[in-house]
Amino acid sequence: MVDYKKPLPAIHEETRPFWEKAKKHELWLQKCRDCGKFRFYPRSICPNCFSYNTEWSRVSGRGKIYSFTVSNRPPLQAFQKDVPYCLALVDLEEGVRMMTNIVECQWEDLKIDMPVEVVFEDVTPLISLPKFRPTPVI
Ligand SMILES: [Zn+2]
């Protein structure tokens, strides 16, 4: 974990709550207090109504695959051991779209609109990355 070689997100004032909650394996998003819309990535202004009136709110961690691809070519040498891996866009129930990885699955089983849920990968003492896996069928 300490010799993690891949790029890491820079934590700053606007993103710190996101990463602090991710470390606890909770997914939190900014929500506009004026129009009620969630947003991702974290930023000071609402992209819907331009309000600065913001709160953080825990979200379900559930969503659906909007699009995905399985990459066999690493973008950087640091990802060489990861290929093939799945890069995806996931639409969360709360109305935001996240770029992420789909994990814990067989690539050939993936489908557009497949229900997924968040899981967290602890990569450093400060960073846990939100990724998604197909929602287990009960
Ligand atoms: Zn707003």
PDB file of C-alpha atoms and ligand atoms in Angstrom:
ATOM      1  CA  MET A   1       0.000   0.000   0.000  1.00  0.00           C
ATOM      2  CA  VAL A   2       2.806   2.442   0.798  1.00  0.00           C
ATOM      3  CA  ASP A   3       4.579   1.832  -2.515  1.00  0.00           C
ATOM      4  CA  TYR A   4       1.529   2.738  -4.583  1.00  0.00           C
ATOM      5  CA  LYS A   5       2.932   4.001  -7.900  1.00  0.00           C
ATOM      6  CA  LYS A   6      -0.151   5.139  -9.781  1.00  0.00           C
ATOM      7  CA  PRO A   7      -1.322   8.763  -9.936  1.00  0.00           C
ATOM      8  CA  LEU A   8      -3.246   9.925  -6.883  1.00  0.00           C
ATOM      9  CA  PRO A   9      -5.874  12.646  -6.546  1.00  0.00           C
ATOM     10  CA  ALA A  10      -4.731  15.945  -5.086  1.00  0.00           C
ATOM     11  CA  ILE A  11      -6.733  16.668  -1.956  1.00  0.00           C
ATOM     12  CA  HIS A  12      -7.660  20.324  -1.564  1.00  0.00           C
ATOM     13  CA  GLU A  13     -10.241  22.361   0.279  1.00  0.00           C
ATOM     14  CA  GLU A  14     -13.136  21.561  -2.056  1.00  0.00           C
ATOM     15  CA  THR A  15     -12.412  17.839  -2.350  1.00  0.00           C
ATOM     16  CA  ARG A  16     -11.274  17.071   1.209  1.00  0.00           C
ATOM     17  CA  PRO A  17     -14.756  15.972   2.482  1.00  0.00           C
ATOM     18  CA  PHE A  18     -15.116  13.571  -0.453  1.00  0.00           C
ATOM     19  CA  TRP A  19     -11.813  11.840   0.321  1.00  0.00           C
ATOM     20  CA  GLU A  20     -12.289  11.872   4.102  1.00  0.00           C
ATOM     21  CA  LYS A  21     -15.606  10.054   3.705  1.00  0.00           C
ATOM     22  CA  ALA A  22     -14.186   7.705   1.060  1.00  0.00           C
ATOM     23  CA  LYS A  23     -11.532   6.723   3.599  1.00  0.00           C
ATOM     24  CA  LYS A  24     -14.441   5.550   5.790  1.00  0.00           C
ATOM     25  CA  HIS A  25     -15.867   3.696   2.765  1.00  0.00           C
ATOM     26  CA  GLU A  26     -18.749   6.126   2.445  1.00  0.00           C
ATOM     27  CA  LEU A  27     -19.723   7.958  -0.730  1.00  0.00           C
ATOM     28  CA  TRP A  28     -20.652  11.610  -0.131  1.00  0.00           C
ATOM     29  CA  LEU A  29     -21.463  14.220  -2.750  1.00  0.00           C
ATOM     30  CA  GLN A  30     -22.037  17.933  -2.745  1.00  0.00           C
ATOM     31  CA  LYS A  31     -25.672  18.941  -2.905  1.00  0.00           C
ATOM     32  CA  CYS A  32     -26.967  22.392  -3.777  1.00  0.00           C
ATOM     33  CA  ARG A  33     -29.077  23.885  -0.981  1.00  0.00           C
ATOM     34  CA  ASP A  34     -30.919  26.102  -3.463  1.00  0.00           C
ATOM     35  CA  CYS A  35     -31.913  23.785  -6.329  1.00  0.00           C
ATOM     36  CA  GLY A  36     -31.380  20.449  -4.569  1.00  0.00           C
ATOM     37  CA  LYS A  37     -29.219  18.894  -7.283  1.00  0.00           C
ATOM     38  CA  PHE A  38     -26.195  16.726  -6.516  1.00  0.00           C
ATOM     39  CA  ARG A  39     -22.962  17.338  -8.358  1.00  0.00           C
ATOM     40  CA  PHE A  40     -19.698  15.566  -9.079  1.00  0.00           C
ATOM     41  CA  TYR A  41     -16.808  16.438  -9.175  1.00  0.00           C
ATOM     42  CA  PRO A  42     -16.624  18.644  -6.084  1.00  0.00           C
ATOM     43  CA  ARG A  43     -16.558  22.389  -6.769  1.00  0.00           C
ATOM     44  CA  SER A  44     -17.641  25.553  -5.035  1.00  0.00           C
ATOM     45  CA  ILE A  45     -20.423  26.568  -7.435  1.00  0.00           C
ATOM     46  CA  CYS A  46     -23.548  24.675  -8.515  1.00  0.00           C
ATOM     47  CA  PRO A  47     -23.373  23.975 -12.273  1.00  0.00           C
ATOM     48  CA  ASN A  48     -27.194  23.989 -12.415  1.00  0.00           C
ATOM     49  CA  CYS A  49     -28.133  27.287 -10.726  1.00  0.00           C
ATOM     50  CA  PHE A  50     -24.732  28.880  -9.947  1.00  0.00           C
ATOM     51  CA  SER A  51     -25.414  28.980  -6.226  1.00  0.00           C
ATOM     52  CA  TYR A  52     -22.566  28.776  -3.716  1.00  0.00           C
ATOM     53  CA  ASN A  53     -24.976  27.447  -1.071  1.00  0.00           C
ATOM     54  CA  THR A  54     -23.698  23.878  -0.691  1.00  0.00           C
ATOM     55  CA  GLU A  55     -23.879  20.952   1.685  1.00  0.00           C
ATOM     56  CA  TRP A  56     -22.386  17.463   1.683  1.00  0.00           C
ATOM     57  CA  SER A  57     -24.714  14.490   1.733  1.00  0.00           C
ATOM     58  CA  ARG A  58     -24.153  10.753   1.913  1.00  0.00           C
ATOM     59  CA  VAL A  59     -25.491   8.981  -1.163  1.00  0.00           C
ATOM     60  CA  SER A  60     -26.596   5.419  -1.793  1.00  0.00           C
ATOM     61  CA  GLY A  61     -23.579   4.239  -3.750  1.00  0.00           C
ATOM     62  CA  ARG A  62     -25.942   2.597  -6.215  1.00  0.00           C
ATOM     63  CA  GLY A  63     -26.099   3.321  -9.900  1.00  0.00           C
ATOM     64  CA  LYS A  64     -26.126   1.916 -13.404  1.00  0.00           C
ATOM     65  CA  ILE A  65     -23.435   1.554 -16.025  1.00  0.00           C
ATOM     66  CA  TYR A  66     -23.845   4.329 -18.603  1.00  0.00           C
ATOM     67  CA  SER A  67     -20.896   3.200 -20.700  1.00  0.00           C
ATOM     68  CA  PHE A  68     -17.754   1.138 -20.318  1.00  0.00           C
ATOM     69  CA  THR A  69     -14.677  -0.147 -22.091  1.00  0.00           C
ATOM     70  CA  VAL A  70     -12.137  -2.791 -21.237  1.00  0.00           C
ATOM     71  CA  SER A  71      -8.657  -1.413 -21.698  1.00  0.00           C
ATOM     72  CA  ASN A  72      -5.777  -3.637 -22.742  1.00  0.00           C
ATOM     73  CA  ARG A  73      -3.298  -0.783 -23.161  1.00  0.00           C
ATOM     74  CA  PRO A  74      -2.119   0.989 -20.036  1.00  0.00           C
ATOM     75  CA  PRO A  75      -2.187   4.813 -20.231  1.00  0.00           C
ATOM     76  CA  LEU A  76       0.951   4.893 -18.079  1.00  0.00           C
ATOM     77  CA  GLN A  77       3.567   2.296 -17.242  1.00  0.00           C
ATOM     78  CA  ALA A  78       2.243   2.293 -13.683  1.00  0.00           C
ATOM     79  CA  PHE A  79      -0.964   0.627 -14.908  1.00  0.00           C
ATOM     80  CA  GLN A  80       0.827  -2.159 -16.782  1.00  0.00           C
ATOM     81  CA  LYS A  81      -0.019  -4.796 -14.177  1.00  0.00           C
ATOM     82  CA  ASP A  82      -3.700  -3.797 -14.171  1.00  0.00           C
ATOM     83  CA  VAL A  83      -4.565  -4.553 -17.779  1.00  0.00           C
ATOM     84  CA  PRO A  84      -7.081  -5.588 -18.797  1.00  0.00           C
ATOM     85  CA  TYR A  85      -9.233  -3.330 -16.614  1.00  0.00           C
ATOM     86  CA  CYS A  86     -12.657  -1.792 -17.029  1.00  0.00           C
ATOM     87  CA  LEU A  87     -13.037   1.973 -17.315  1.00  0.00           C
ATOM     88  CA  ALA A  88     -16.652   3.050 -16.976  1.00  0.00           C
ATOM     89  CA  LEU A  89     -19.100   5.888 -16.603  1.00  0.00           C
ATOM     90  CA  VAL A  90     -21.637   5.170 -13.878  1.00  0.00           C
ATOM     91  CA  ASP A  91     -24.872   7.118 -13.412  1.00  0.00           C
ATOM     92  CA  LEU A  92     -25.634   7.282  -9.711  1.00  0.00           C
ATOM     93  CA  GLU A  93     -29.213   7.191  -8.432  1.00  0.00           C
ATOM     94  CA  GLU A  94     -28.741  10.781  -7.280  1.00  0.00           C
ATOM     95  CA  GLY A  95     -28.284  12.006 -10.843  1.00  0.00           C
ATOM     96  CA  VAL A  96     -24.557  12.421 -11.271  1.00  0.00           C
ATOM     97  CA  ARG A  97     -22.183  10.586 -13.585  1.00  0.00           C
ATOM     98  CA  MET A  98     -18.825   9.327 -12.306  1.00  0.00           C
ATOM     99  CA  MET A  99     -15.845   7.992 -14.212  1.00  0.00           C
ATOM    100  CA  THR A 100     -14.647   4.919 -12.377  1.00  0.00           C
ATOM    101  CA  ASN A 101     -13.537   1.314 -12.643  1.00  0.00           C
ATOM    102  CA  ILE A 102     -15.793  -1.730 -12.589  1.00  0.00           C
ATOM    103  CA  VAL A 103     -14.284  -4.506 -10.482  1.00  0.00           C
ATOM    104  CA  GLU A 104     -15.154  -7.957  -9.111  1.00  0.00           C
ATOM    105  CA  CYS A 105     -16.733  -9.177 -12.336  1.00  0.00           C
ATOM    106  CA  GLN A 106     -16.184 -10.953 -15.634  1.00  0.00           C
ATOM    107  CA  TRP A 107     -15.897  -8.443 -18.459  1.00  0.00           C
ATOM    108  CA  GLU A 108     -18.118 -10.497 -20.751  1.00  0.00           C
ATOM    109  CA  ASP A 109     -20.975 -10.207 -18.236  1.00  0.00           C
ATOM    110  CA  LEU A 110     -21.012  -6.389 -18.264  1.00  0.00           C
ATOM    111  CA  LYS A 111     -23.916  -4.617 -19.930  1.00  0.00           C
ATOM    112  CA  ILE A 112     -25.100  -1.048 -20.366  1.00  0.00           C
ATOM    113  CA  ASP A 113     -27.627  -0.159 -17.625  1.00  0.00           C
ATOM    114  CA  MET A 114     -26.357  -2.979 -15.379  1.00  0.00           C
ATOM    115  CA  PRO A 115     -26.944  -2.084 -11.707  1.00  0.00           C
ATOM    116  CA  VAL A 116     -23.704  -1.501  -9.786  1.00  0.00           C
ATOM    117  CA  GLU A 117     -22.735  -0.522  -6.261  1.00  0.00           C
ATOM    118  CA  VAL A 118     -19.745   1.285  -4.842  1.00  0.00           C
ATOM    119  CA  VAL A 119     -16.797  -0.484  -3.243  1.00  0.00           C
ATOM    120  CA  PHE A 120     -13.632   1.160  -1.978  1.00  0.00           C
ATOM    121  CA  GLU A 121     -10.018   0.271  -2.641  1.00  0.00           C
ATOM    122  CA  ASP A 122      -7.630   1.436   0.088  1.00  0.00           C
ATOM    123  CA  VAL A 123      -4.545   2.490  -1.865  1.00  0.00           C
ATOM    124  CA  THR A 124      -2.699   4.767   0.591  1.00  0.00           C
ATOM    125  CA  PRO A 125      -3.226   5.809   4.219  1.00  0.00           C
ATOM    126  CA  LEU A 126      -5.082   8.897   2.924  1.00  0.00           C
ATOM    127  CA  ILE A 127      -6.797   7.693  -0.232  1.00  0.00           C
ATOM    128  CA  SER A 128      -9.482   5.092  -0.790  1.00  0.00           C
ATOM    129  CA  LEU A 129     -10.710   5.019  -4.370  1.00  0.00           C
ATOM    130  CA  PRO A 130     -14.414   4.505  -5.086  1.00  0.00           C
ATOM    131  CA  LYS A 131     -14.959   1.780  -7.663  1.00  0.00           C
ATOM    132  CA  PHE A 132     -18.074  -0.162  -8.593  1.00  0.00           C
ATOM    133  CA  ARG A 133     -19.077  -3.799  -8.879  1.00  0.00           C
ATOM    134  CA  PRO A 134     -22.212  -5.400 -10.258  1.00  0.00           C
ATOM    135  CA  THR A 135     -24.911  -5.410  -7.573  1.00  0.00           C
ATOM    136  CA  PRO A 136     -25.207  -8.972  -6.278  1.00  0.00           C
ATOM    137  CA  VAL A 137     -28.525 -10.584  -7.158  1.00  0.00           C
ATOM    138  CA  ILE A 138     -30.212 -11.695  -3.936  1.00  0.00           C
TER     139      ILE A 138
HETATM  140 ZN    ZN B   1     -28.112  24.637  -7.606  1.00  0.00          ZN
END
